[in-house]
Short mmCIF file of C-alpha atoms and ligand atoms in Angstrom, two decimals:
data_model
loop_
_atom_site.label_atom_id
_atom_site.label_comp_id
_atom_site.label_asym_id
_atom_site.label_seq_id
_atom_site.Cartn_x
_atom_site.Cartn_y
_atom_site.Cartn_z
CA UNK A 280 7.94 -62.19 85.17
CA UNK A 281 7.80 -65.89 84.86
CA UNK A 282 4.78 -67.90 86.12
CA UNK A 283 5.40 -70.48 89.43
CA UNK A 284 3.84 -73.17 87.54
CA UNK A 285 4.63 -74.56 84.13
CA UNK A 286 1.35 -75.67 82.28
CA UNK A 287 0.72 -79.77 82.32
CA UNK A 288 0.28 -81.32 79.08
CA UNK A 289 -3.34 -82.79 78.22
CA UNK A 290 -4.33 -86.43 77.77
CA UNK A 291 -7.83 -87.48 76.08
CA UNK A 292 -9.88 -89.67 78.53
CA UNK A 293 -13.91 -91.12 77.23
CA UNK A 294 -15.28 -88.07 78.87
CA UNK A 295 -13.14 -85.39 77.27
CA UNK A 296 -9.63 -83.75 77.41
CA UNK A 297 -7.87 -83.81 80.96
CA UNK A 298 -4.71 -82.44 81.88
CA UNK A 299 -2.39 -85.59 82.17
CA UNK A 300 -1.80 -87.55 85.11
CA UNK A 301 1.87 -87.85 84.50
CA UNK A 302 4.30 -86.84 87.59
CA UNK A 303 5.56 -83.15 86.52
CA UNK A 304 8.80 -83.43 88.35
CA UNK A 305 9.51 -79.72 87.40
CA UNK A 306 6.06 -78.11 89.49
CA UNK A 307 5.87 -78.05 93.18
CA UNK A 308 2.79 -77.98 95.28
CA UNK A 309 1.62 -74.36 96.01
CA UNK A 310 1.94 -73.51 99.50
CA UNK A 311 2.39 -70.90 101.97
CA UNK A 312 6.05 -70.12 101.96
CA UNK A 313 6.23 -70.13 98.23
CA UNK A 314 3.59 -67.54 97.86
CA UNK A 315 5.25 -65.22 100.22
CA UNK A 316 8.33 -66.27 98.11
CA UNK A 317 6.57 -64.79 94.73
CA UNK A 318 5.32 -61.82 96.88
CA UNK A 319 8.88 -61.34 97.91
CA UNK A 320 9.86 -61.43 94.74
CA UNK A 321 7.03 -59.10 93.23
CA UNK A 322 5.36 -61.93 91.13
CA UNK A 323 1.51 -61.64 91.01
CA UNK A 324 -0.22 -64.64 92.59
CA UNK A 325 -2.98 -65.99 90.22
CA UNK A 326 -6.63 -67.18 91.90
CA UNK A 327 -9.51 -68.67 90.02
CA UNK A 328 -12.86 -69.81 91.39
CA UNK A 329 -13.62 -73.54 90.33
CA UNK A 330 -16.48 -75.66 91.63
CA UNK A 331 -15.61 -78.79 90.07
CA UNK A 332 -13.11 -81.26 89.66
CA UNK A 333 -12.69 -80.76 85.63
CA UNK A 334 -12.77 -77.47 85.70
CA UNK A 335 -10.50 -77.26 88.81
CA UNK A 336 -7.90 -79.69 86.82
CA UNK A 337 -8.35 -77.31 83.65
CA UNK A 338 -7.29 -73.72 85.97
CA UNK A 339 -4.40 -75.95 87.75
CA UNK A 340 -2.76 -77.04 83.95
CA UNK A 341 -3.56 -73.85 83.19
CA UNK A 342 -0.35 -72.31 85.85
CA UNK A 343 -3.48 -70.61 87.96
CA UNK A 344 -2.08 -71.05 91.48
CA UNK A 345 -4.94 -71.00 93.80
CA UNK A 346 -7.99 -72.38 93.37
CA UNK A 347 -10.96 -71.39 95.19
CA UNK A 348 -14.04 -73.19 96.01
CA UNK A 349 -16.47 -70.10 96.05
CA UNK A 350 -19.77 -69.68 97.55
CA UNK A 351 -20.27 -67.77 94.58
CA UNK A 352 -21.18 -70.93 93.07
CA UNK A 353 -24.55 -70.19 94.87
CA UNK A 354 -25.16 -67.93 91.90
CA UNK A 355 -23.17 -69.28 89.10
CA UNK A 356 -24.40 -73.29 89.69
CA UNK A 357 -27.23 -73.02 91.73
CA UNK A 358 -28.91 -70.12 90.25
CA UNK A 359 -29.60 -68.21 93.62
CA UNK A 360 -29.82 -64.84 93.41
CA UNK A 361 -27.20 -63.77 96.12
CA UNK A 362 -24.24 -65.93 97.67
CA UNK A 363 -26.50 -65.70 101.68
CA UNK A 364 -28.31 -68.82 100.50
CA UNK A 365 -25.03 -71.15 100.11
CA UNK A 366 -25.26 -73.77 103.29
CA UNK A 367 -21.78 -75.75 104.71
CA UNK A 368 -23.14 -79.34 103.16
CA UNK A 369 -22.73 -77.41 99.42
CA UNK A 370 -19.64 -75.90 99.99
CA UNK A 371 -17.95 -79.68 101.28
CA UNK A 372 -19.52 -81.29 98.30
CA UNK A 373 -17.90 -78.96 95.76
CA UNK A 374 -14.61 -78.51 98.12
CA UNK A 375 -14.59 -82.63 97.85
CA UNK A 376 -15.34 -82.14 93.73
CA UNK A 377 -12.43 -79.88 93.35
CA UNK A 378 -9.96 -81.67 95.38
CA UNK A 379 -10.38 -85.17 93.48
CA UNK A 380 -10.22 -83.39 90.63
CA UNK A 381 -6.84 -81.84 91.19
CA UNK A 382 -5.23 -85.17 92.92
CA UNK A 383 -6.09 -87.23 89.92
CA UNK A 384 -4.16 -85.22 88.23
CA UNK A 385 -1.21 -84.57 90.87
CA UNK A 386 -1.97 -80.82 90.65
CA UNK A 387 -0.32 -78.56 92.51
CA UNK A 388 -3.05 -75.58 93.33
CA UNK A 389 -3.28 -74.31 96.67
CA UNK A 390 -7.22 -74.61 97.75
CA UNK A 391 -9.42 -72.59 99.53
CA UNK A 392 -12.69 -73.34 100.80
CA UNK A 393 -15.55 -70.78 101.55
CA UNK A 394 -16.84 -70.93 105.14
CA UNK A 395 -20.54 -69.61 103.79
CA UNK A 396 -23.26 -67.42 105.66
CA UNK A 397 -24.01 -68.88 109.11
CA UNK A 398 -21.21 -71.18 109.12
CA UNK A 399 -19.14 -69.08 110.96
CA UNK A 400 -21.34 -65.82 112.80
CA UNK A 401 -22.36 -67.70 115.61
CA UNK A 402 -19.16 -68.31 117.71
CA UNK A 403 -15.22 -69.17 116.86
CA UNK A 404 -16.64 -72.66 117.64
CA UNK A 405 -18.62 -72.72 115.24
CA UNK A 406 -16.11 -71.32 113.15
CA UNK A 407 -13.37 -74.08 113.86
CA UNK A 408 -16.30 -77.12 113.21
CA UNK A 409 -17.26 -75.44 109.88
CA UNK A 410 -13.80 -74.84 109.22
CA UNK A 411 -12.94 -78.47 109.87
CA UNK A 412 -15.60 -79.53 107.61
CA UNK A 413 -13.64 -78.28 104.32
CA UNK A 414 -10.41 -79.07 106.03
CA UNK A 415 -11.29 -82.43 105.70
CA UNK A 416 -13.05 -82.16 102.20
CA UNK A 417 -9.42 -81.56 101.42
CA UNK A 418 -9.21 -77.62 101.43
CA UNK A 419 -5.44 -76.06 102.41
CA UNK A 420 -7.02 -73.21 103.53
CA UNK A 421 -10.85 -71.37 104.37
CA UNK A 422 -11.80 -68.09 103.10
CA UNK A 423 -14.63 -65.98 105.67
CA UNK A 424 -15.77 -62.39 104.96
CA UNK A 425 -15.79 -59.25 107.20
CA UNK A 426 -13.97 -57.32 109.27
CA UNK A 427 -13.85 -56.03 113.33
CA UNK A 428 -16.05 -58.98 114.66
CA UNK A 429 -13.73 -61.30 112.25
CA UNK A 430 -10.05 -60.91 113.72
CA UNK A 431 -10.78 -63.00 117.10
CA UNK A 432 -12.42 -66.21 115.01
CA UNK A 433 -9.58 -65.96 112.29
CA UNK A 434 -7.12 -65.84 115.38
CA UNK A 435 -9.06 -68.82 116.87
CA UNK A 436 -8.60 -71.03 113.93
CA UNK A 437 -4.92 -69.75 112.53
CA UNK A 438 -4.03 -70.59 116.46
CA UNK A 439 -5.44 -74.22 115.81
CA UNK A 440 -3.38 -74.46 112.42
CA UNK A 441 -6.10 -73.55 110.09
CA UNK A 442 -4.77 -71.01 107.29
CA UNK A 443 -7.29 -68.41 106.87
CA UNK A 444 -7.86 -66.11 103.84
CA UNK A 445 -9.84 -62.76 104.88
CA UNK A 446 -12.37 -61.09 102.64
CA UNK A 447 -12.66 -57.30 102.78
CA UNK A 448 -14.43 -54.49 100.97
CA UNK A 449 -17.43 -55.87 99.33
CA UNK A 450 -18.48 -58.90 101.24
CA UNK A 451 -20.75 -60.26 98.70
CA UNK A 452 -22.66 -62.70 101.88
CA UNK A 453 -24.16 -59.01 103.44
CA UNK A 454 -24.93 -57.72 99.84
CA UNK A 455 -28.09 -56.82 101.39
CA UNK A 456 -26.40 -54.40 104.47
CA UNK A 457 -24.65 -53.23 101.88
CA UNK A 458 -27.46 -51.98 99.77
CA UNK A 459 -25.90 -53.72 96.60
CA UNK A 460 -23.08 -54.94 95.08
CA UNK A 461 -20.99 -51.47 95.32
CA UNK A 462 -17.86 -49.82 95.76
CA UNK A 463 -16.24 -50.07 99.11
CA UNK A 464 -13.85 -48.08 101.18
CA UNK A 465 -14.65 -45.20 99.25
CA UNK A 466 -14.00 -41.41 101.54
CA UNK A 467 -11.39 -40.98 103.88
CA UNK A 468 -13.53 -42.46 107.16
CA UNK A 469 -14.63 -45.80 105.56
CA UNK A 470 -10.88 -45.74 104.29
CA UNK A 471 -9.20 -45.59 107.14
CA UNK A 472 -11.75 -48.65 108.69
CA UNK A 473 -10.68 -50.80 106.05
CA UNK A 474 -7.18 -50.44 106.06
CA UNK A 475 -7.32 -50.79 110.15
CA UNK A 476 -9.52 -54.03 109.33
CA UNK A 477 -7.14 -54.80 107.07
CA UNK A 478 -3.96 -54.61 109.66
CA UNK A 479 -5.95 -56.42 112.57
CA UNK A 480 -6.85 -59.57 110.13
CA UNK A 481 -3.07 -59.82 109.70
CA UNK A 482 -2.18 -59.85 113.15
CA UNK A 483 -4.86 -62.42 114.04
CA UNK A 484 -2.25 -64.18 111.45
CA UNK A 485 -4.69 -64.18 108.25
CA UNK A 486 -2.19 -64.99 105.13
CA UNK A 487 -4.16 -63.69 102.73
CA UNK A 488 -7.08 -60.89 102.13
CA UNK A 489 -9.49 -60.54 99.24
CA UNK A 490 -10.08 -57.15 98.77
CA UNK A 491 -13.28 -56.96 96.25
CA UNK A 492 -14.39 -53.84 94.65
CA UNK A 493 -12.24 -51.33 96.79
CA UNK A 494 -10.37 -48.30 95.28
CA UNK A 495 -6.99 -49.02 93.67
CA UNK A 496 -5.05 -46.69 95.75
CA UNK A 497 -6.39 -47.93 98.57
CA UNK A 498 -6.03 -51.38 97.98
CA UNK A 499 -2.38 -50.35 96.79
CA UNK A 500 -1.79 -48.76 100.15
CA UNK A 501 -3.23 -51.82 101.79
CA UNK A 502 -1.28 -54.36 100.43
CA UNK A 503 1.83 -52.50 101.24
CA UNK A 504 1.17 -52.04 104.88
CA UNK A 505 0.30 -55.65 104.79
CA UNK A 506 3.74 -57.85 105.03
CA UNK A 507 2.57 -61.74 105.70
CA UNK A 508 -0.96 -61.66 104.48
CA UNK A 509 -1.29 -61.46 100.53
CA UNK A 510 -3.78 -59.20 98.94
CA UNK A 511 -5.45 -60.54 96.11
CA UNK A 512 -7.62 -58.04 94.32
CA UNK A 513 -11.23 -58.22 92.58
CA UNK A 514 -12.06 -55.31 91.03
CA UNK A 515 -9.24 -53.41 93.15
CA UNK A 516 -6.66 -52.00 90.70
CA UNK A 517 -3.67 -53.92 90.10
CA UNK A 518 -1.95 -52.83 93.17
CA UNK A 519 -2.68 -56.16 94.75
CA UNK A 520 -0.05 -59.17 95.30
CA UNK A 521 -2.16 -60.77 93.58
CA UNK A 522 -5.95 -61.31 91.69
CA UNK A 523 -9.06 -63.58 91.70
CA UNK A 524 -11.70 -64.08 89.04
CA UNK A 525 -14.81 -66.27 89.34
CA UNK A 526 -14.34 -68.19 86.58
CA UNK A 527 -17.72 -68.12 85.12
CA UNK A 528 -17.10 -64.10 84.85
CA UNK A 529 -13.97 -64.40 83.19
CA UNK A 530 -14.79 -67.34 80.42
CA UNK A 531 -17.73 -64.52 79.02
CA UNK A 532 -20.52 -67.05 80.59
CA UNK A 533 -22.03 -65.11 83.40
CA UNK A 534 -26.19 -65.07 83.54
CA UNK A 535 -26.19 -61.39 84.07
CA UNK A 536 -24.12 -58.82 83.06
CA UNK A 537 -20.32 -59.03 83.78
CA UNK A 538 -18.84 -56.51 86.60
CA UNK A 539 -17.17 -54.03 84.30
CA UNK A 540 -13.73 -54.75 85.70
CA UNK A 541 -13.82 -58.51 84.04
CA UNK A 542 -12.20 -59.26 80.75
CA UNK A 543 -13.58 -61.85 78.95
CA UNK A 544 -10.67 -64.13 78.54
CA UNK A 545 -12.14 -66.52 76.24
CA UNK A 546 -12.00 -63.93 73.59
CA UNK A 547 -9.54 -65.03 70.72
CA UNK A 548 -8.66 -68.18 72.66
CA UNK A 549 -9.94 -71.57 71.29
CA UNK A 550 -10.19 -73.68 74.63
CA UNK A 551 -10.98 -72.89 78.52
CA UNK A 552 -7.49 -74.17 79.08
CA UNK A 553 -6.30 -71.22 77.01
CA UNK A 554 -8.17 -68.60 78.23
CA UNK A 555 -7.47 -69.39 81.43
CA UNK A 556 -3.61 -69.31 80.51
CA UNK A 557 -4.06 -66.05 79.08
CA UNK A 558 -5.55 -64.64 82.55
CA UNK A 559 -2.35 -65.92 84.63
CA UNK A 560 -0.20 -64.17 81.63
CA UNK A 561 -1.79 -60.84 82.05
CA UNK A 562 -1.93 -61.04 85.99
CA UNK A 563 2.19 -62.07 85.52
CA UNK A 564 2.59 -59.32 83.00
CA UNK A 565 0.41 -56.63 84.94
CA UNK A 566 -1.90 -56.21 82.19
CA UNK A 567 -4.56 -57.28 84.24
CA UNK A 568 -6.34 -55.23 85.33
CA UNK A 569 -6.61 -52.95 83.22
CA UNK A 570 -6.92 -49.72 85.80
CA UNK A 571 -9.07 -48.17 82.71
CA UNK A 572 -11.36 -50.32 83.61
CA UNK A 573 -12.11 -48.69 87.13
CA UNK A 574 -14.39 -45.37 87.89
CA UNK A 575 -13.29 -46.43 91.10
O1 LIG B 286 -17.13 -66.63 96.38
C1 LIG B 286 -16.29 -66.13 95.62
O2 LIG B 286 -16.12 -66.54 94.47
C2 LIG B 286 -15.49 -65.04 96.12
C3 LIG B 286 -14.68 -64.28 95.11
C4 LIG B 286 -15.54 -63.28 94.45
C5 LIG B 286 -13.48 -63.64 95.72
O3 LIG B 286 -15.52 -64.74 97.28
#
């Protein structure tokens, strides 16, 4: 299957190698109805995390389709040791980063920004004025994590034309509930929770769900009980409509040891811009993930 996006050509600038600023009359802006296009059409959607405006301008060239603005860059730029310490003021500062980034060089990448912990528990208030913080940073649309509790504040804000993007399975912002960063969903009662979490996000009108670390039947049966809101997998099988990567993970940089569902992507490629090309390839072709790859 053909990617959405055709790759931009690259321009030197003093500070390095950007994709060029020329219009690309041929590549649309990402948006809703052309990813439910693609998953009508049974083309994977692509996701990277990015955190800064080079980097974000790098994935977009690269034909990655969504970009999102992580609050895993608590661990990969800040150097915390979970993603609970990432506060609102970080996430608009990076959100801002990306989004410059891409305009300078008329991308086309759909964005999402992470509401982080505490931006978001207190009340659907709360929600919507975090929420409107990295709406106006320039994010299209805000990621938040959890189920249950979750469907009435992602109702709130899709009601007040906010696009939300719901995060299931491992929520990486309870890590510590969770007793670590583990498998999810596993048994037939936690299961069935997840795939009813799962179908109450998407009638609170979420339009997409991460589902991280989750078995890949389940995350298979998921996404097909799912029609309007887009699974996009991390370590969940290639079932998904579509996958994310943080992009630290998948460029063979990480500080720790790399989940064992990441491929290193950088391998055999000579630039970031290639490696990340390489990654939407095997997401298009289905040979990412590798289901190998998964115990789970
Ligand atoms: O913060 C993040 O990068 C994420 C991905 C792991 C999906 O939530």
């Amino acid at each position: 299957m053909s990617s959405a996006k055709s790759a931009a050509p690259t321009s030197g600038t003093p500070y390095g190698t950007l994709p060029s600023a020329s219009p690309m009359p041929q590549r649309k802006p990402v948006s809703l109805p052309r990813l439910q296009e693609m998953r009508e059409r049974g083309e994977k959607i692509t996701m990277l995390t990015a955190y800064d405006a080079t980097f974000a301008a790098v994935a977009d060239a690269a034909g990655v389709e969504c970009i999102l603005v992580g609050d895993s860059l608590g661990m990969v730029c800040q150097g915390l040791s979970s993603t609970a310490g990432v506060t609102l003021e970080t996430m608009r500062y990076h959100t801002e980063s990306v989004v410059r980034g891409l305009q300078r060089v008329q991308a086309t990448a759909w964005v999402l920004g992470d509401l982080p912990f505490g931006s978001y528990h207190e009340s659907k208030e709360q929600a919507l004025r975090s929420a409107a913080v990295l709406m106006h940073a320039g994010a299209h649309m805000v990621k938040l994590e959890g189920g249950g509790w979750t469907a009435e504040t992602v109702r709130f804000l899709v009601e007040r034309g906010i696009p939300v993007c719901a995060h299931l399975g491992l929520t990486p912002q309870t890590v510590h509930a969770l007793g670590g960063y583990r498998v999810q969903g596993r048994g037939d009662a936690a299961g069935l929770q997840l795939k009813r979490h799962a179908l109450e996000l998407q009638d609170a009108g979420a339009a997409m769900l991460v589902l991280e670390m989750v078995p890949a039947a389940l995350s298979l049966e998921i996404t097909h009980q799912l029609k309007t809101c887009h699974t996009i997998g991390i370590g969940a099988g290639k079932g998904t409509a579509g996958q994310v990567l943080v992009m630290h993970d998948m460029l063979g940089i990480n500080l720790g040891k790399n989940p064992k569902f990441v491929r290193n992507f950088m391998e055999g490629q000579a630039s970031v811009r290639e490696a990340m090309a390489a990654y939407v390839a095997a997401v298009k072709d289905g040979s990412f993930p590798d289901d190998a790859l998964h115990a789970w």
